[in-house]
Amino acid sequence: MLRIAVWAVGFMLIGVVVYLGSKLFNGQHQQTGMELIMETVTGDAFWKAVLVGLLAQTVDGALGMAYGITSTSFLLATGSSPAVASASVHIAEVFTTGVSGISHVKLGNVNRSLFLRLLIPGILGASAGAWVVSSVDSSIIKPVVSAYLFLMGLYIVSKVFKKITPRKETPKHVAKLGLFGGFVDAVGGGGWGPVVTTTLVGTGQDPRTTIGSVNLAEFFLTFTSAAVFAGLVEEGPWPTVAGLVVGGLFAAPFAAFLTRRLNTKTLLMLVGGVISCISLYNLHRALG
């Protein structure tokens, strides 16, 4: 089944490349496609985005979270509107999550049962969230989610100082968790990794296979979200999108390798610490 998932990721990535390429070279531009490419790779925005994509994907691939938060913060800082920033990050994440997911499969970081139980509910949750976000203010949901993640992060860190007993069996209520995680990701502009990874690791699941499984499922979730944002492609800051993709592609295999090499306690400390800090920051912004 994982082999089928890997092939599906590959074909879907090729489809996205063909689609975006057709829009680039056949769109109504005054410049040729090659001129647009040269202008992109010689601009400051592209190389700044490469660095951000490199750092964001290293964190996301190794910890299973924080790519969207890091990248979106950068885009908003450059003056992008929230809608365009979200569209750019989701489009870029199609590539980064795809390569990250394949890397985790190749390195044996994916639990097939966990992946399958997250997949469909996650996609359904993301679809529902995309519909709800148009009518409900996401600022109402963000403080609640941030507070929950902050407490979960502290709980995970506390497990570093306790005897760790990894569980080999698949945890319960995974479908509900995937549904909620996908919903939060769409409504809040990110959160699939923090919600799902944090909850599963916090209940005693193996960090390595949990992170790998969550990353692979995230690709299909992101692909669905990117399809919703396809109408915003013409407005997107393409140099930034391209930079995020390039930086993320280089970082994804390294992040998967890092996940395989770090021991359980180190991963717990990193996951818990990163989630607590990011969630506290988000909670401060949401309430401020």
Coordinates of N, CA and C in Angstrom, one line a residue, residues 40-51 239-240 242-244:
T40 N 13.1 35.7 -12.0 CA 12.8 35.1 -10.7 C 14.1 34.7 -10.0
V41 N 15.0 33.9 -10.6 CA 16.2 33.4 -9.9 C 17.2 34.4 -9.7
T42 N 17.1 35.6 -10.3 CA 18.1 36.7 -10.0 C 17.6 37.7 -9.1
G43 N 16.4 37.5 -8.5 CA 15.8 38.5 -7.6 C 16.1 38.1 -6.2
D44 N 16.1 39.1 -5.3 CA 16.3 38.9 -3.9 C 15.2 38.1 -3.2
A45 N 14.0 38.3 -3.6 CA 12.8 37.7 -3.0 C 13.0 36.1 -3.2
F46 N 13.5 35.7 -4.3 CA 13.7 34.3 -4.6 C 14.6 33.6 -3.6
W47 N 15.8 34.3 -3.4 CA 16.9 33.7 -2.6 C 16.5 33.8 -1.1
K48 N 15.8 34.8 -0.7 CA 15.3 34.9 0.7 C 14.4 33.8 1.0
A49 N 13.5 33.5 0.0 CA 12.5 32.4 0.1 C 13.2 31.1 0.1
V50 N 14.3 30.9 -0.6 CA 15.0 29.7 -0.6 C 15.5 29.3 0.8
L51 N 16.1 30.4 1.4 CA 16.6 30.2 2.8 C 15.4 29.8 3.8
P239 N 8.1 34.5 -7.3 CA 9.4 34.3 -6.9 C 9.5 33.7 -5.5
T240 N 8.6 34.1 -4.6 CA 8.6 33.5 -3.3 C 8.1 32.1 -3.3
A242 N 8.5 30.0 -5.7 CA 9.6 29.2 -6.3 C 10.7 29.0 -5.3
G243 N 11.0 30.0 -4.6 CA 12.0 29.9 -3.5 C 11.7 28.9 -2.4
L244 N 10.5 29.0 -2.0 CA 10.0 28.0 -1.0 C 10.1 26.6 -1.4

